[in-house]
Short mmCIF file of C-alpha atoms in Angstrom, two decimals:
data_model
loop_
_atom_site.label_atom_id
_atom_site.label_comp_id
_atom_site.label_asym_id
_atom_site.label_seq_id
_atom_site.Cartn_x
_atom_site.Cartn_y
_atom_site.Cartn_z
CA MET A 1 11.67 -9.51 -7.22
CA ALA A 2 8.43 -7.58 -6.92
CA ILE A 3 7.37 -3.97 -7.38
CA ILE A 4 4.31 -3.23 -5.26
CA MET A 5 2.61 0.16 -5.33
CA VAL A 6 0.12 1.39 -2.77
CA GLY A 7 -1.49 4.36 -4.44
CA SER A 8 -4.47 6.66 -4.86
CA GLU A 9 -4.89 10.38 -5.39
CA LYS A 10 -7.05 10.70 -2.25
CA GLY A 11 -5.30 11.64 0.98
CA GLY A 12 -6.15 10.17 4.36
CA ILE A 13 -7.09 6.68 3.22
CA GLY A 14 -4.13 4.86 4.73
CA LYS A 15 -1.66 4.57 1.83
CA THR A 16 1.40 5.22 3.98
CA THR A 17 0.09 3.01 6.79
CA ILE A 18 -0.29 0.12 4.37
CA ALA A 19 2.99 0.76 2.52
CA THR A 20 5.16 1.12 5.62
CA ASN A 21 3.61 -1.81 7.46
CA ILE A 22 3.85 -4.24 4.57
CA ALA A 23 7.40 -3.05 3.76
CA VAL A 24 8.53 -3.62 7.36
CA ALA A 25 6.78 -7.01 7.43
CA SER A 26 8.66 -7.98 4.29
CA ARG A 27 11.91 -6.78 5.82
CA LEU A 28 11.24 -8.71 9.03
CA SER A 29 10.64 -11.83 6.96
CA GLY A 30 14.20 -11.60 5.68
CA ALA A 31 13.77 -9.92 2.29
CA SER A 32 15.85 -6.99 1.09
CA VAL A 33 13.48 -4.05 0.76
CA ILE A 34 13.32 -0.45 -0.38
CA LEU A 35 10.35 1.91 0.00
CA VAL A 36 9.96 4.62 -2.64
CA ASP A 37 7.99 7.65 -1.46
CA ILE A 38 6.43 9.56 -4.38
CA ASP A 39 3.70 11.20 -2.31
CA PRO A 40 4.29 15.00 -2.07
CA GLN A 41 3.56 14.82 1.67
CA GLY A 42 6.60 12.57 2.19
CA SER A 43 4.97 10.58 5.01
CA SER A 44 7.07 7.46 4.40
CA LEU A 45 10.21 9.57 4.58
CA GLY A 46 8.93 10.82 7.93
CA PHE A 47 8.38 7.24 9.08
CA ARG A 48 12.00 6.42 8.22
CA ARG A 49 13.19 9.46 10.18
CA LEU A 50 11.26 8.37 13.27
CA ARG A 51 12.53 4.83 12.87
CA ASN A 52 16.12 6.07 12.69
CA GLU A 53 15.68 8.50 15.60
CA ASN A 54 14.41 5.66 17.77
CA ASN A 55 17.18 3.27 16.65
CA VAL A 56 14.69 0.70 15.40
CA SER A 57 16.19 -2.32 13.69
CA PRO A 58 16.14 -3.50 10.98
CA ALA A 59 16.61 -0.29 9.04
CA LEU A 60 14.12 0.53 6.30
CA PRO A 61 15.60 2.34 3.29
CA VAL A 62 13.20 5.02 2.00
CA VAL A 63 13.95 7.24 -1.00
CA ASN A 64 12.12 9.89 -3.02
CA VAL A 65 12.04 9.91 -6.82
CA THR A 66 10.05 12.05 -9.23
CA GLY A 67 9.14 12.24 -12.90
CA ARG A 68 9.22 9.20 -15.17
CA ILE A 69 10.06 6.76 -12.39
CA GLY A 70 9.42 3.46 -14.17
CA ARG A 71 13.09 2.91 -14.97
CA ASP A 72 14.06 3.85 -11.42
CA LEU A 73 11.72 1.23 -9.99
CA ILE A 74 13.01 -1.44 -12.36
CA SER A 75 16.57 -0.49 -11.40
CA PHE A 76 15.72 -0.78 -7.69
CA SER A 77 14.17 -4.20 -8.35
CA GLU A 78 17.52 -5.42 -9.64
CA THR A 79 19.08 -4.67 -6.25
CA TYR A 80 16.24 -5.31 -3.80
CA GLU A 81 13.92 -8.30 -3.61
CA HIS A 82 10.88 -6.12 -2.94
CA VAL A 83 10.30 -2.53 -4.04
CA PHE A 84 7.35 -0.81 -2.37
CA VAL A 85 5.92 2.49 -3.62
CA ASP A 86 3.91 4.93 -1.51
CA ALA A 87 2.05 6.93 -4.14
CA GLY A 88 -0.58 9.63 -3.90
CA GLY A 89 -1.51 13.25 -3.63
CA ARG A 90 -2.85 13.66 -7.16
CA ASP A 91 -3.17 11.96 -10.50
CA SER A 92 0.46 12.29 -11.61
CA ILE A 93 3.04 11.05 -14.09
CA GLU A 94 4.66 9.21 -11.18
CA ILE A 95 1.53 7.16 -10.42
CA ARG A 96 0.90 6.42 -14.08
CA ASP A 97 4.51 5.41 -14.72
CA ALA A 98 4.63 3.23 -11.62
CA ALA A 99 1.35 1.55 -12.57
CA LEU A 100 2.92 0.35 -15.83
CA VAL A 101 5.82 -1.48 -14.16
CA ALA A 102 4.25 -2.56 -10.85
CA ASP A 103 3.70 -6.27 -10.33
CA LEU A 104 0.85 -5.30 -8.01
CA TRP A 105 -0.97 -2.01 -7.48
CA ILE A 106 -2.95 -1.86 -4.24
CA VAL A 107 -5.65 0.84 -4.26
CA PRO A 108 -7.00 1.55 -0.75
CA ALA A 109 -10.72 2.31 -0.60
CA VAL A 110 -12.70 3.88 2.23
CA ALA A 111 -16.48 4.15 2.36
CA SER A 112 -17.13 7.84 1.65
CA ALA A 113 -18.35 9.91 -1.29
CA TYR A 114 -15.02 11.71 -1.76
CA ASP A 115 -13.07 8.46 -1.70
CA ALA A 116 -15.42 7.02 -4.30
CA MET A 117 -14.49 9.88 -6.65
CA ALA A 118 -10.80 9.09 -6.16
CA MET A 119 -11.53 5.45 -7.00
CA ASP A 120 -13.05 6.60 -10.29
CA THR A 121 -9.77 8.35 -11.14
CA MET A 122 -7.77 5.19 -10.42
CA LEU A 123 -10.18 3.18 -12.56
CA ASN A 124 -9.70 5.62 -15.42
CA ILE A 125 -5.92 5.31 -15.12
CA CYS A 126 -6.23 1.53 -15.42
CA ILE A 127 -8.49 1.78 -18.48
CA GLN A 128 -6.31 4.40 -20.19
CA SER A 129 -3.13 2.43 -19.47
CA GLU A 130 -4.60 -0.65 -21.11
CA ARG A 131 -5.71 1.37 -24.16
CA GLU A 132 -2.29 3.00 -24.56
CA THR A 133 -0.07 0.01 -23.87
CA GLY A 134 -2.24 -3.05 -24.46
CA THR A 135 -1.48 -4.21 -20.91
CA LYS A 136 -3.93 -3.97 -18.01
CA PRO A 137 -2.28 -2.93 -14.73
CA ASN A 138 -2.47 -5.61 -12.06
CA ALA A 139 -4.49 -3.45 -9.66
CA ARG A 140 -6.50 -4.58 -6.64
CA THR A 141 -8.85 -2.77 -4.26
CA LEU A 142 -8.14 -3.03 -0.53
CA ILE A 143 -11.07 -2.01 1.69
CA ASN A 144 -9.47 -0.02 4.49
CA ARG A 145 -10.41 1.78 7.70
CA ILE A 146 -13.48 -0.33 8.29
CA GLU A 147 -15.40 0.68 11.40
CA THR A 148 -15.16 -1.93 14.13
CA LEU A 149 -18.76 -1.36 15.26
CA PRO A 150 -20.79 -4.25 13.79
CA THR A 151 -23.78 -1.97 13.23
CA VAL A 152 -21.84 0.18 10.71
CA LYS A 153 -22.19 -1.50 7.31
CA ASP A 154 -20.76 1.21 5.02
CA SER A 155 -17.65 -0.78 4.04
CA GLU A 156 -19.71 -3.88 3.30
CA GLU A 157 -21.94 -1.80 1.05
CA LEU A 158 -18.88 -0.35 -0.73
CA ALA A 159 -17.45 -3.82 -1.31
CA ALA A 160 -20.75 -5.07 -2.71
CA MET A 161 -21.04 -2.06 -5.02
CA LEU A 162 -17.49 -2.50 -6.38
CA ALA A 163 -17.96 -6.23 -6.87
CA ALA A 164 -21.17 -5.67 -8.83
CA ASP A 165 -19.67 -3.08 -11.18
CA GLU A 166 -18.26 -4.65 -14.36
CA ASP A 167 -15.40 -2.17 -14.80
CA TYR A 168 -14.28 -2.34 -11.18
CA ALA A 169 -14.57 -6.13 -11.19
CA LYS A 170 -12.29 -6.21 -14.25
CA TYR A 171 -9.74 -3.51 -13.44
CA LEU A 172 -9.83 -3.18 -9.64
CA PRO A 173 -11.09 -6.46 -8.19
CA LEU A 174 -11.36 -6.74 -4.41
CA MET A 175 -8.60 -8.22 -2.29
CA ARG A 176 -9.60 -10.80 0.31
CA SER A 177 -7.79 -8.84 3.00
CA ARG A 178 -9.53 -6.13 4.98
CA MET A 179 -8.16 -3.46 7.32
CA HIS A 180 -10.05 -1.79 10.15
CA ARG A 181 -9.73 1.42 12.13
CA ARG A 182 -7.47 0.39 15.00
CA LEU A 183 -5.44 2.39 17.51
CA ASP A 184 -2.31 0.32 16.81
CA TYR A 185 -2.15 1.79 13.30
CA GLU A 186 -2.21 5.30 14.77
CA ARG A 187 0.15 4.74 17.71
CA SER A 188 2.85 2.53 16.22
CA PRO A 189 4.42 5.03 13.76
CA ARG A 190 5.01 7.61 16.50
CA THR A 191 8.22 5.74 17.32
CA GLY A 192 8.88 4.38 13.84
CA LEU A 193 7.36 0.96 14.45
CA SER A 194 5.13 -1.23 12.35
CA VAL A 195 2.12 -2.78 14.06
CA ILE A 196 3.85 -6.18 14.00
CA GLU A 197 6.68 -4.69 16.08
CA TYR A 198 4.42 -2.53 18.25
CA ALA A 199 1.78 -5.11 19.19
CA PRO A 200 2.63 -8.46 17.57
CA ASP A 201 -0.40 -10.21 19.06
CA GLY A 202 -2.85 -7.45 18.17
CA LYS A 203 -5.61 -7.45 15.59
CA ALA A 204 -3.84 -4.88 13.41
CA ALA A 205 -0.74 -7.09 13.25
CA ALA A 206 -2.94 -10.03 12.25
CA GLU A 207 -4.40 -7.94 9.41
CA ILE A 208 -0.95 -7.04 8.10
CA CYS A 209 0.12 -10.68 8.29
CA ALA A 210 -2.98 -11.65 6.30
CA LEU A 211 -2.22 -8.97 3.70
CA TYR A 212 1.38 -10.16 3.47
CA GLU A 213 0.16 -13.72 2.89
CA GLU A 214 -2.23 -12.59 0.15
CA ILE A 215 0.47 -10.57 -1.62
CA PHE A 216 3.29 -13.09 -1.45
CA GLY A 217 1.39 -16.37 -1.26
CA LYS A 218 3.08 -17.50 1.93
CA LYS A 219 2.59 -17.03 5.66
CA PHE A 220 4.49 -14.27 7.40
CA ALA A 221 7.37 -15.53 9.53
CA MET A 222 10.06 -13.56 11.34
CA ALA A 223 13.65 -14.08 10.26
CA GLU A 224 17.01 -13.04 11.62
CA VAL A 225 17.69 -9.95 9.51
CA ALA A 226 20.53 -7.50 9.26
CA SER A 227 20.22 -3.91 8.18
CA ASN A 228 20.21 -3.45 4.41
CA GLY A 229 20.68 0.30 4.50
#
C-alpha cells in the first residue's frame, strides 16, 4: 500500500493535473486506487464527474474528507493499494495531517515569485512536523509547467536554487521527473481522460509514465482492469 499526497497551498501549479494523471496511471496498471480530494476547489471531484459523464473506464473513485484526515487515509490504505491525495488551497490541518502519514509527499514547484513563497510554507511544514513528531515527512519537489521554449531557463534556475539550499535539499529534494506546459494536460480532462488515455504516444504521457516509474520503482504497463468503484 502507499499513501501519496500531491500538495501545496498555491493554486494553479498543477496539483490536480499531477494527482489525477498519476492516479489513473496507477489504476490502468492494475492497482486498486482511491483519490482523496481535500482541496476546497474540488477539482479532482470535478474530474471524476467528467469521467463518469463520458463513461470512461476504468472508474476512478474520488472522495472528499476534512479535518484530521490521517486516520481516514490509513483506513483507505487498508482497502486500496494506492491512496492519492489532492491537497491545496491553504496551509491547513488536512495538509499537515496528511503529511504525517503519507509515504510520499509531492510538492509541485513552478518558477515564479509567488510560487516560491508557497514553497517556503511547505518547507516550514516539513521542519515543524519533524520538530513536533521526530519524523521528517518524505517530501519531494517536482518541477512543473516548464516552458518548452529552450531559451526560457527559469525552471532550470529554480531547480539549481533549490538544490543549492541546505534546507530544501534536506526536506524537499528534487525529483528526477520534470513536467512541461503541454496542451495534452489542458485538453485531456475536458472529457475525464488522463494524458495516457488521451494521447498515449504524446510527450505528456511519457512524462507521466516517467513519474510513475520514479514513484513506484517500476515501468508503467497497462493491465486488464475492472472498475473498483
